Amino acid sequence: MKISVCIPTYNQAAYIGLTIRSVMVQTLLPDEIIVSDDRSTDNTREILENLAAEIGILTIIHQPSNKGIAGNTDACLRAATGDYIVKLDSDDALLPDYIKTLSALLTEHPQAGYAHAAVREIDHNGHAGEPRRLLRGAGFVTSEDALKSALKGYRVAANILMFRKKALEKVDYIQCTQDFAEDYFLSVCIAKAGYGNVYSPKILSAYRVWTDQGNVRKRRKLAEINGLNAVLSNAITPAFEQRAWDLKPVLRAKQHFAITHSGCLSWEVYNKEEKRELENAILKLSSAPATKFHIWSHKNGFGRVLEVYQNSAATIKKHVKKLILTKSQTR
């Protein structure tokens, strides 16, 4: 099987070289590495040109205009010629056995549209942090199970995946133009097309977590909420309708996400107009009475009480799931 590694990038001059070199130390080398630079304004271009002169399998795409995250990722994936295509962000890194392990899983499971694995968090200096693993067993899940799981969110440890090219072609790559939701949307489209996915609990890559990530996410909250609405309304709902499944679980998922994100209405980082936009986006996701109650609570200073209760309940539920999964794996 021919293997491609796709690395969309924008202003990651500090890390892009490390990312590319992590691909070059794989125990199974890819046939090509494609980097798509989305009109970076730092010295990314210079770094890439130097690396391309050194690495024969490296191809650089310079976008003529800024396409945004979704557009640049789509362009990068479409340029790949491999049967298996790794999508790698330009501040992350592969561990040596990533390609060997996940390509073997895709070969073993021909109905898997993509393979993914556990990751190790790293900070901006590259220091190792906590591992990230999914609360699910190793191996293959069907497209039906993948769709049902998607109601809970994007079910990967981190967005470092190896795709089957045929699956990408079948769904026409990334059909979501909403940044910060394109990967979640793509995973649902692949499941809708009849492909499952396969997971390894081995730590096979390093995922960079930024120290100011919380503030960054607060500033992009509107895009996140609109992205969730796009996934649930334009990807998951049609998939459920295609199978003649009951849509009530989708409505419950919309309400759950709307309630979860309503907490942003109490953040001081937003002005009145921004909060009005956020409230409208939340109500577009779900206008159920419970959603409106949570919106009112956060707008009127009672949100902290709700958050303490919700966090406690979520923590207990997570520990119970982890305990059940651990026991099932030891039997």
mmCIF file with all atom_site columns, C-alpha atoms in Angstrom, residues 80-151:
data_model
loop_
_atom_site.group_PDB
_atom_site.id
_atom_site.type_symbol
_atom_site.label_atom_id
_atom_site.label_alt_id
_atom_site.label_comp_id
_atom_site.label_asym_id
_atom_site.label_entity_id
_atom_site.label_seq_id
_atom_site.pdbx_PDB_ins_code
_atom_site.Cartn_x
_atom_site.Cartn_y
_atom_site.Cartn_z
_atom_site.occupancy
_atom_site.B_iso_or_equiv
_atom_site.pdbx_formal_charge
_atom_site.auth_seq_id
_atom_site.auth_comp_id
_atom_site.auth_asym_id
_atom_site.auth_atom_id
_atom_site.pdbx_PDB_model_num
ATOM 1  C CA . ALA A 1 80  ? -2.294  12.916 -1.612 1.00 0.00 ? 80  ALA A CA 1
ATOM 2  C CA . THR A 1 81  ? -1.873  9.879  -3.875 1.00 0.00 ? 81  THR A CA 1
ATOM 3  C CA . GLY A 1 82  ? -1.484  7.215  -1.188 1.00 0.00 ? 82  GLY A CA 1
ATOM 4  C CA . ASP A 1 83  ? -3.918  4.390  -0.463 1.00 0.00 ? 83  ASP A CA 1
ATOM 5  C CA . TYR A 1 84  ? -3.582  5.367  3.216  1.00 0.00 ? 84  TYR A CA 1
ATOM 6  C CA . ILE A 1 85  ? -3.332  9.037  4.173  1.00 0.00 ? 85  ILE A CA 1
ATOM 7  C CA . VAL A 1 86  ? -2.117  10.353 7.527  1.00 0.00 ? 86  VAL A CA 1
ATOM 8  C CA . LYS A 1 87  ? -3.493  13.733 8.567  1.00 0.00 ? 87  LYS A CA 1
ATOM 9  C CA . LEU A 1 88  ? -1.017  15.402 10.943 1.00 0.00 ? 88  LEU A CA 1
ATOM 10 C CA . ASP A 1 89  ? -1.198  18.916 12.378 1.00 0.00 ? 89  ASP A CA 1
ATOM 11 C CA . SER A 1 90  ? 1.992   20.920 12.000 1.00 0.00 ? 90  SER A CA 1
ATOM 12 C CA . ASP A 1 91  ? 2.698   21.306 15.729 1.00 0.00 ? 91  ASP A CA 1
ATOM 13 C CA . ASP A 1 92  ? 2.239   17.597 16.562 1.00 0.00 ? 92  ASP A CA 1
ATOM 14 C CA . ALA A 1 93  ? 4.550   14.628 15.989 1.00 0.00 ? 93  ALA A CA 1
ATOM 15 C CA . LEU A 1 94  ? 4.384   10.929 15.148 1.00 0.00 ? 94  LEU A CA 1
ATOM 16 C CA . LEU A 1 95  ? 6.144   8.351  17.288 1.00 0.00 ? 95  LEU A CA 1
ATOM 17 C CA . PRO A 1 96  ? 8.247   5.837  15.299 1.00 0.00 ? 96  PRO A CA 1
ATOM 18 C CA . ASP A 1 97  ? 5.675   3.018  15.035 1.00 0.00 ? 97  ASP A CA 1
ATOM 19 C CA . TYR A 1 98  ? 2.661   5.155  14.080 1.00 0.00 ? 98  TYR A CA 1
ATOM 20 C CA . ILE A 1 99  ? 2.549   4.362  10.358 1.00 0.00 ? 99  ILE A CA 1
ATOM 21 C CA . LYS A 1 100 ? 3.527   0.707  10.772 1.00 0.00 ? 100 LYS A CA 1
ATOM 22 C CA . THR A 1 101 ? 0.895   0.043  13.448 1.00 0.00 ? 101 THR A CA 1
ATOM 23 C CA . LEU A 1 102 ? -2.058  1.898  11.949 1.00 0.00 ? 102 LEU A CA 1
ATOM 24 C CA . SER A 1 103 ? -1.462  0.809  8.347  1.00 0.00 ? 103 SER A CA 1
ATOM 25 C CA . ALA A 1 104 ? -1.520  -2.790 9.582  1.00 0.00 ? 104 ALA A CA 1
ATOM 26 C CA . LEU A 1 105 ? -4.849  -2.123 11.326 1.00 0.00 ? 105 LEU A CA 1
ATOM 27 C CA . LEU A 1 106 ? -6.380  -0.630 8.176  1.00 0.00 ? 106 LEU A CA 1
ATOM 28 C CA . THR A 1 107 ? -5.203  -3.621 6.155  1.00 0.00 ? 107 THR A CA 1
ATOM 29 C CA . GLU A 1 108 ? -6.626  -6.007 8.749  1.00 0.00 ? 108 GLU A CA 1
ATOM 30 C CA . HIS A 1 109 ? -9.978  -4.176 8.784  1.00 0.00 ? 109 HIS A CA 1
ATOM 31 C CA . PRO A 1 110 ? -11.006 -3.315 5.195  1.00 0.00 ? 110 PRO A CA 1
ATOM 32 C CA . GLN A 1 111 ? -14.292 -1.766 6.383  1.00 0.00 ? 111 GLN A CA 1
ATOM 33 C CA . ALA A 1 112 ? -12.457 0.831  8.499  1.00 0.00 ? 112 ALA A CA 1
ATOM 34 C CA . GLY A 1 113 ? -12.459 4.306  6.969  1.00 0.00 ? 113 GLY A CA 1
ATOM 35 C CA . TYR A 1 114 ? -9.746  5.485  9.319  1.00 0.00 ? 114 TYR A CA 1
ATOM 36 C CA . ALA A 1 115 ? -7.463  4.312  12.115 1.00 0.00 ? 115 ALA A CA 1
ATOM 37 C CA . HIS A 1 116 ? -6.528  6.237  15.249 1.00 0.00 ? 116 HIS A CA 1
ATOM 38 C CA . ALA A 1 117 ? -4.678  5.701  18.507 1.00 0.00 ? 117 ALA A CA 1
ATOM 39 C CA . ALA A 1 118 ? -3.932  7.021  21.965 1.00 0.00 ? 118 ALA A CA 1
ATOM 40 C CA . VAL A 1 119 ? -1.643  10.044 22.217 1.00 0.00 ? 119 VAL A CA 1
ATOM 41 C CA . ARG A 1 120 ? 0.758   11.654 24.660 1.00 0.00 ? 120 ARG A CA 1
ATOM 42 C CA . GLU A 1 121 ? 0.213   15.319 25.437 1.00 0.00 ? 121 GLU A CA 1
ATOM 43 C CA . ILE A 1 122 ? 3.219   17.641 25.115 1.00 0.00 ? 122 ILE A CA 1
ATOM 44 C CA . ASP A 1 123 ? 3.513   21.312 26.011 1.00 0.00 ? 123 ASP A CA 1
ATOM 45 C CA . HIS A 1 124 ? 4.927   24.143 23.886 1.00 0.00 ? 124 HIS A CA 1
ATOM 46 C CA . ASN A 1 125 ? 8.450   23.143 24.949 1.00 0.00 ? 125 ASN A CA 1
ATOM 47 C CA . GLY A 1 126 ? 7.927   19.491 24.047 1.00 0.00 ? 126 GLY A CA 1
ATOM 48 C CA . HIS A 1 127 ? 7.761   18.274 27.651 1.00 0.00 ? 127 HIS A CA 1
ATOM 49 C CA . ALA A 1 128 ? 5.647   15.141 28.034 1.00 0.00 ? 128 ALA A CA 1
ATOM 50 C CA . GLY A 1 129 ? 2.298   15.409 29.773 1.00 0.00 ? 129 GLY A CA 1
ATOM 51 C CA . GLU A 1 130 ? -0.633  13.085 30.344 1.00 0.00 ? 130 GLU A CA 1
ATOM 52 C CA . PRO A 1 131 ? -1.661  10.272 27.993 1.00 0.00 ? 131 PRO A CA 1
ATOM 53 C CA . ARG A 1 132 ? -5.008  10.500 26.226 1.00 0.00 ? 132 ARG A CA 1
ATOM 54 C CA . ARG A 1 133 ? -6.946  7.304  25.635 1.00 0.00 ? 133 ARG A CA 1
ATOM 55 C CA . LEU A 1 134 ? -10.524 6.655  24.634 1.00 0.00 ? 134 LEU A CA 1
ATOM 56 C CA . LEU A 1 135 ? -12.910 4.952  27.014 1.00 0.00 ? 135 LEU A CA 1
ATOM 57 C CA . ARG A 1 136 ? -13.547 2.159  24.518 1.00 0.00 ? 136 ARG A CA 1
ATOM 58 C CA . GLY A 1 137 ? -11.975 -1.158 23.742 1.00 0.00 ? 137 GLY A CA 1
ATOM 59 C CA . ALA A 1 138 ? -9.279  -1.612 21.146 1.00 0.00 ? 138 ALA A CA 1
ATOM 60 C CA . GLY A 1 139 ? -10.163 -2.728 17.642 1.00 0.00 ? 139 GLY A CA 1
ATOM 61 C CA . PHE A 1 140 ? -12.893 -2.136 15.078 1.00 0.00 ? 140 PHE A CA 1
ATOM 62 C CA . VAL A 1 141 ? -16.292 -0.496 15.521 1.00 0.00 ? 141 VAL A CA 1
ATOM 63 C CA . THR A 1 142 ? -18.969 -0.634 12.831 1.00 0.00 ? 142 THR A CA 1
ATOM 64 C CA . SER A 1 143 ? -20.339 2.374  11.002 1.00 0.00 ? 143 SER A CA 1
ATOM 65 C CA . GLU A 1 144 ? -23.601 2.064  12.949 1.00 0.00 ? 144 GLU A CA 1
ATOM 66 C CA . ASP A 1 145 ? -21.839 2.095  16.307 1.00 0.00 ? 145 ASP A CA 1
ATOM 67 C CA . ALA A 1 146 ? -19.608 4.952  15.151 1.00 0.00 ? 146 ALA A CA 1
ATOM 68 C CA . LEU A 1 147 ? -22.660 7.035  14.237 1.00 0.00 ? 147 LEU A CA 1
ATOM 69 C CA . LYS A 1 148 ? -24.304 6.438  17.595 1.00 0.00 ? 148 LYS A CA 1
ATOM 70 C CA . SER A 1 149 ? -21.066 7.298  19.409 1.00 0.00 ? 149 SER A CA 1
ATOM 71 C CA . ALA A 1 150 ? -20.775 10.507 17.382 1.00 0.00 ? 150 ALA A CA 1
ATOM 72 C CA . LEU A 1 151 ? -23.764 11.858 19.290 1.00 0.00 ? 151 LEU A CA 1
#
